[in-house]
PDB file of C-alpha atoms in Angstrom:
ATOM      1  CA  ALA C   1     -18.760   0.293  14.940  1.00 88.00           C
ATOM      2  CA  SER C   2     -20.851   0.171  18.124  1.00 88.00           C
ATOM      3  CA  LEU C   3     -23.434   2.494  16.679  1.00 89.00           C
ATOM      4  CA  LEU C   4     -23.729   0.448  13.534  1.00 90.00           C
ATOM      5  CA  THR C   5     -24.031  -2.912  15.174  1.00 93.00           C
ATOM      6  CA  GLU C   6     -25.289  -2.210  18.714  1.00 92.00           C
ATOM      7  CA  GLN C   7     -22.404  -4.279  19.979  1.00 93.00           C
ATOM      8  CA  HIS C   8     -20.373  -2.523  22.706  1.00 91.00           C
ATOM      9  CA  ASN C   9     -17.505  -5.003  22.582  1.00 92.00           C
ATOM     10  CA  PRO C  10     -15.170  -3.828  19.776  1.00 92.00           C
ATOM     11  CA  SER C  11     -14.276  -7.374  18.760  1.00 92.00           C
ATOM     12  CA  GLN C  12     -17.924  -8.337  18.498  1.00 93.00           C
ATOM     13  CA  ALA C  13     -18.671  -5.113  16.595  1.00 94.00           C
ATOM     14  CA  ALA C  14     -15.869  -5.867  14.110  1.00 95.00           C
ATOM     15  CA  TYR C  15     -17.200  -9.395  13.634  1.00 94.00           C
ATOM     16  CA  ALA C  16     -20.769  -8.192  13.121  1.00 94.00           C
ATOM     17  CA  LEU C  17     -19.598  -5.695  10.528  1.00 94.00           C
ATOM     18  CA  SER C  18     -17.519  -8.282   8.709  1.00 93.00           C
ATOM     19  CA  LEU C  19     -20.652 -10.469   8.403  1.00 92.00           C
ATOM     20  CA  ARG C  20     -22.664  -7.603   6.967  1.00 91.00           C
ATOM     21  CA  THR C  21     -20.010  -6.554   4.441  1.00 90.00           C
ATOM     22  CA  ALA C  22     -18.405  -9.891   3.617  1.00 82.00           C
ATOM     23  CA  ALA C  23     -15.144  -8.007   3.925  1.00 87.00           C
ATOM     24  CA  PRO C  24     -12.396  -7.736   6.522  1.00 89.00           C
ATOM     25  CA  VAL C  25     -13.009  -5.168   9.182  1.00 94.00           C
ATOM     26  CA  ILE C  26     -10.688  -3.414  11.586  1.00 94.00           C
ATOM     27  CA  VAL C  27     -11.939  -1.489  14.570  1.00 94.00           C
ATOM     28  CA  THR C  28      -9.281   0.742  16.082  1.00 92.00           C
ATOM     29  CA  GLU C  29      -9.088   1.764  19.726  1.00 91.00           C
ATOM     30  CA  GLY C  30      -6.050   4.022  19.841  1.00 85.00           C
ATOM     31  CA  ALA C  31      -3.839   3.106  22.770  1.00 86.00           C
ATOM     32  CA  ASP C  32      -5.843  -0.163  23.225  1.00 90.00           C
ATOM     33  CA  GLY C  33      -4.914  -1.462  19.784  1.00 93.00           C
ATOM     34  CA  CYS C  34      -7.298  -2.818  17.208  1.00 95.00           C
ATOM     35  CA  HIS C  35      -9.716  -5.642  16.519  1.00 95.00           C
ATOM     36  CA  PHE C  36      -9.787  -7.598  13.289  1.00 96.00           C
ATOM     37  CA  ALA C  37     -12.615  -9.716  11.935  1.00 95.00           C
ATOM     38  CA  ASN C  38     -13.196 -11.332   8.528  1.00 93.00           C
ATOM     39  CA  GLY C  39     -16.320 -13.456   9.082  1.00 86.00           C
ATOM     40  CA  ARG C  40     -14.223 -16.479   9.934  1.00 89.00           C
ATOM     41  CA  GLU C  41     -11.881 -15.311  12.635  1.00 89.00           C
ATOM     42  CA  THR C  42     -11.429 -12.390  15.012  1.00 91.00           C
ATOM     43  CA  PHE C  43      -8.452 -11.240  17.000  1.00 91.00           C
ATOM     44  CA  HIS C  44      -7.210  -8.327  19.007  1.00 95.00           C
ATOM     45  CA  HIS C  45      -3.805  -6.735  18.144  1.00 95.00           C
ATOM     46  CA  PRO C  46      -2.357  -4.547  20.945  1.00 95.00           C
ATOM     47  CA  ALA C  47      -1.007  -1.124  20.348  1.00 92.00           C
ATOM     48  CA  MET C  48       2.706  -0.537  20.683  1.00 90.00           C
ATOM     49  CA  LYS C  49       3.593   1.099  23.952  1.00 90.00           C
ATOM     50  CA  VAL C  50       5.559   4.244  23.277  1.00 90.00           C
ATOM     51  CA  PRO C  51       5.932   7.560  25.097  1.00 88.00           C
ATOM     52  CA  MET C  52       2.830   9.387  23.856  1.00 86.00           C
ATOM     53  CA  VAL C  53       3.403  13.019  22.940  1.00 89.00           C
ATOM     54  CA  ASP C  54       0.829  13.774  20.241  1.00 89.00           C
ATOM     55  CA  ARG C  55      -1.751  11.516  18.468  1.00 87.00           C
ATOM     56  CA  THR C  56      -2.009  13.803  15.460  1.00 89.00           C
ATOM     57  CA  GLY C  57      -1.645  11.727  12.217  1.00 88.00           C
ATOM     58  CA  ALA C  58      -1.554   8.402  14.070  1.00 90.00           C
ATOM     59  CA  GLY C  59      -4.766   7.225  12.507  1.00 91.00           C
ATOM     60  CA  ALA C  60      -3.728   8.203   8.991  1.00 92.00           C
ATOM     61  CA  LEU C  61      -0.389   6.404   9.451  1.00 92.00           C
ATOM     62  CA  PHE C  62      -2.172   3.327  10.707  1.00 94.00           C
ATOM     63  CA  GLN C  63      -4.242   3.334   7.516  1.00 94.00           C
ATOM     64  CA  ALA C  64      -1.122   3.826   5.350  1.00 93.00           C
ATOM     65  CA  GLY C  65       0.689   1.067   7.136  1.00 94.00           C
ATOM     66  CA  PHE C  66      -2.332  -1.230   6.774  1.00 94.00           C
ATOM     67  CA  LEU C  67      -2.577  -0.495   2.974  1.00 94.00           C
ATOM     68  CA  TYR C  68       1.221  -0.955   2.576  1.00 92.00           C
ATOM     69  CA  GLY C  69       1.043  -4.427   4.108  1.00 93.00           C
ATOM     70  CA  LEU C  70      -2.106  -5.351   2.220  1.00 93.00           C
ATOM     71  CA  LEU C  71      -0.566  -4.418  -1.142  1.00 94.00           C
ATOM     72  CA  ALA C  72       2.585  -6.372  -0.164  1.00 93.00           C
ATOM     73  CA  ALA C  73       0.308  -9.437   0.369  1.00 95.00           C
ATOM     74  CA  TRP C  74       1.468  -9.944   3.958  1.00 94.00           C
ATOM     75  CA  GLU C  75      -0.489 -12.052   6.410  1.00 93.00           C
ATOM     76  CA  MET C  76      -2.941 -10.058   8.569  1.00 93.00           C
ATOM     77  CA  PRO C  77      -0.947 -10.270  11.845  1.00 93.00           C
ATOM     78  CA  ARG C  78       2.074  -8.857  10.128  1.00 93.00           C
ATOM     79  CA  ILE C  79       0.031  -6.120   8.490  1.00 94.00           C
ATOM     80  CA  LEU C  80      -1.386  -5.082  11.845  1.00 95.00           C
ATOM     81  CA  ARG C  81       1.975  -5.238  13.576  1.00 93.00           C
ATOM     82  CA  PHE C  82       3.411  -2.915  10.912  1.00 94.00           C
ATOM     83  CA  ALA C  83       0.383  -0.558  10.955  1.00 94.00           C
ATOM     84  CA  THR C  84       0.506  -0.236  14.774  1.00 94.00           C
ATOM     85  CA  TRP C  85       4.292   0.303  14.656  1.00 93.00           C
ATOM     86  CA  ILE C  86       4.145   3.046  12.091  1.00 93.00           C
ATOM     87  CA  SER C  87       1.256   4.708  13.828  1.00 92.00           C
ATOM     88  CA  ALA C  88       3.052   4.622  17.167  1.00 92.00           C
ATOM     89  CA  GLN C  89       6.087   6.363  15.672  1.00 91.00           C
ATOM     90  CA  ALA C  90       4.011   9.416  14.850  1.00 87.00           C
ATOM     91  CA  SER C  91       2.731   9.577  18.393  1.00 88.00           C
ATOM     92  CA  LYS C  92       6.204  10.015  19.862  1.00 90.00           C
ATOM     93  CA  GLU C  93       6.706  13.514  18.388  1.00 88.00           C
ATOM     94  CA  ALA C  94       4.598  16.683  18.433  1.00 90.00           C
ATOM     95  CA  GLY C  95       2.810  17.760  15.282  1.00 85.00           C
ATOM     96  CA  GLY C  96       1.998  14.575  13.413  1.00 78.00           C
ATOM     97  CA  ARG C  97       4.743  14.806  10.766  1.00 85.00           C
ATOM     98  CA  LYS C  98       8.026  14.874  12.754  1.00 86.00           C
ATOM     99  CA  GLY C  99       7.574  11.230  13.988  1.00 86.00           C
ATOM    100  CA  ILE C 100       6.856   9.705  10.568  1.00 89.00           C
ATOM    101  CA  PRO C 101       9.565   7.115  10.001  1.00 89.00           C
ATOM    102  CA  ASN C 102      11.862   7.585   7.018  1.00 87.00           C
ATOM    103  CA  GLU C 103      12.201   4.981   4.257  1.00 87.00           C
ATOM    104  CA  ALA C 104      15.263   3.298   5.935  1.00 89.00           C
ATOM    105  CA  GLN C 105      13.390   2.911   9.259  1.00 88.00           C
ATOM    106  CA  VAL C 106      10.304   1.519   7.411  1.00 86.00           C
ATOM    107  CA  ARG C 107      12.386  -0.960   5.458  1.00 83.00           C
ATOM    108  CA  HIS C 108      14.250  -2.002   8.598  1.00 85.00           C
ATOM    109  CA  PHE C 109      11.078  -2.659  10.619  1.00 85.00           C
ATOM    110  CA  ALA C 110       9.089  -4.160   7.729  1.00 80.00           C
ATOM    111  CA  PHE C 111      11.726  -6.431   6.299  1.00 80.00           C
ATOM    112  CA  GLU C 112      14.282  -7.186   8.995  1.00 76.00           C
ATOM    113  CA  ASN C 113      11.572  -7.944  11.632  1.00 65.00           C
ATOM    114  CA  PRO C 114       8.951  -9.935   9.726  1.00 58.00           C
TER     115      PRO C 114
END
């Protein structure tokens, strides 16, 4: 995002990209969370603090969690909370797959903690 916009602040880079694309933009920063911008608003969503073992697969799970929430028509803060949660789960185990939550865990987090 910084290379495309020449903005070094991730929030400002996300905002600049959202203005160029007329679409929502998320800039991820791993353990520092992510920055959302849609041309009207910007905000930072912190990462979930978990014992970090291996980051393999965390980005892919963030994307999957984001898409899940988007398709469920959730509000953006809820989508990002879910995406950061599911991403963090993968980071707690070695290898990228072992930490992926099962369906019961996903349903519990997504629907009993809206």
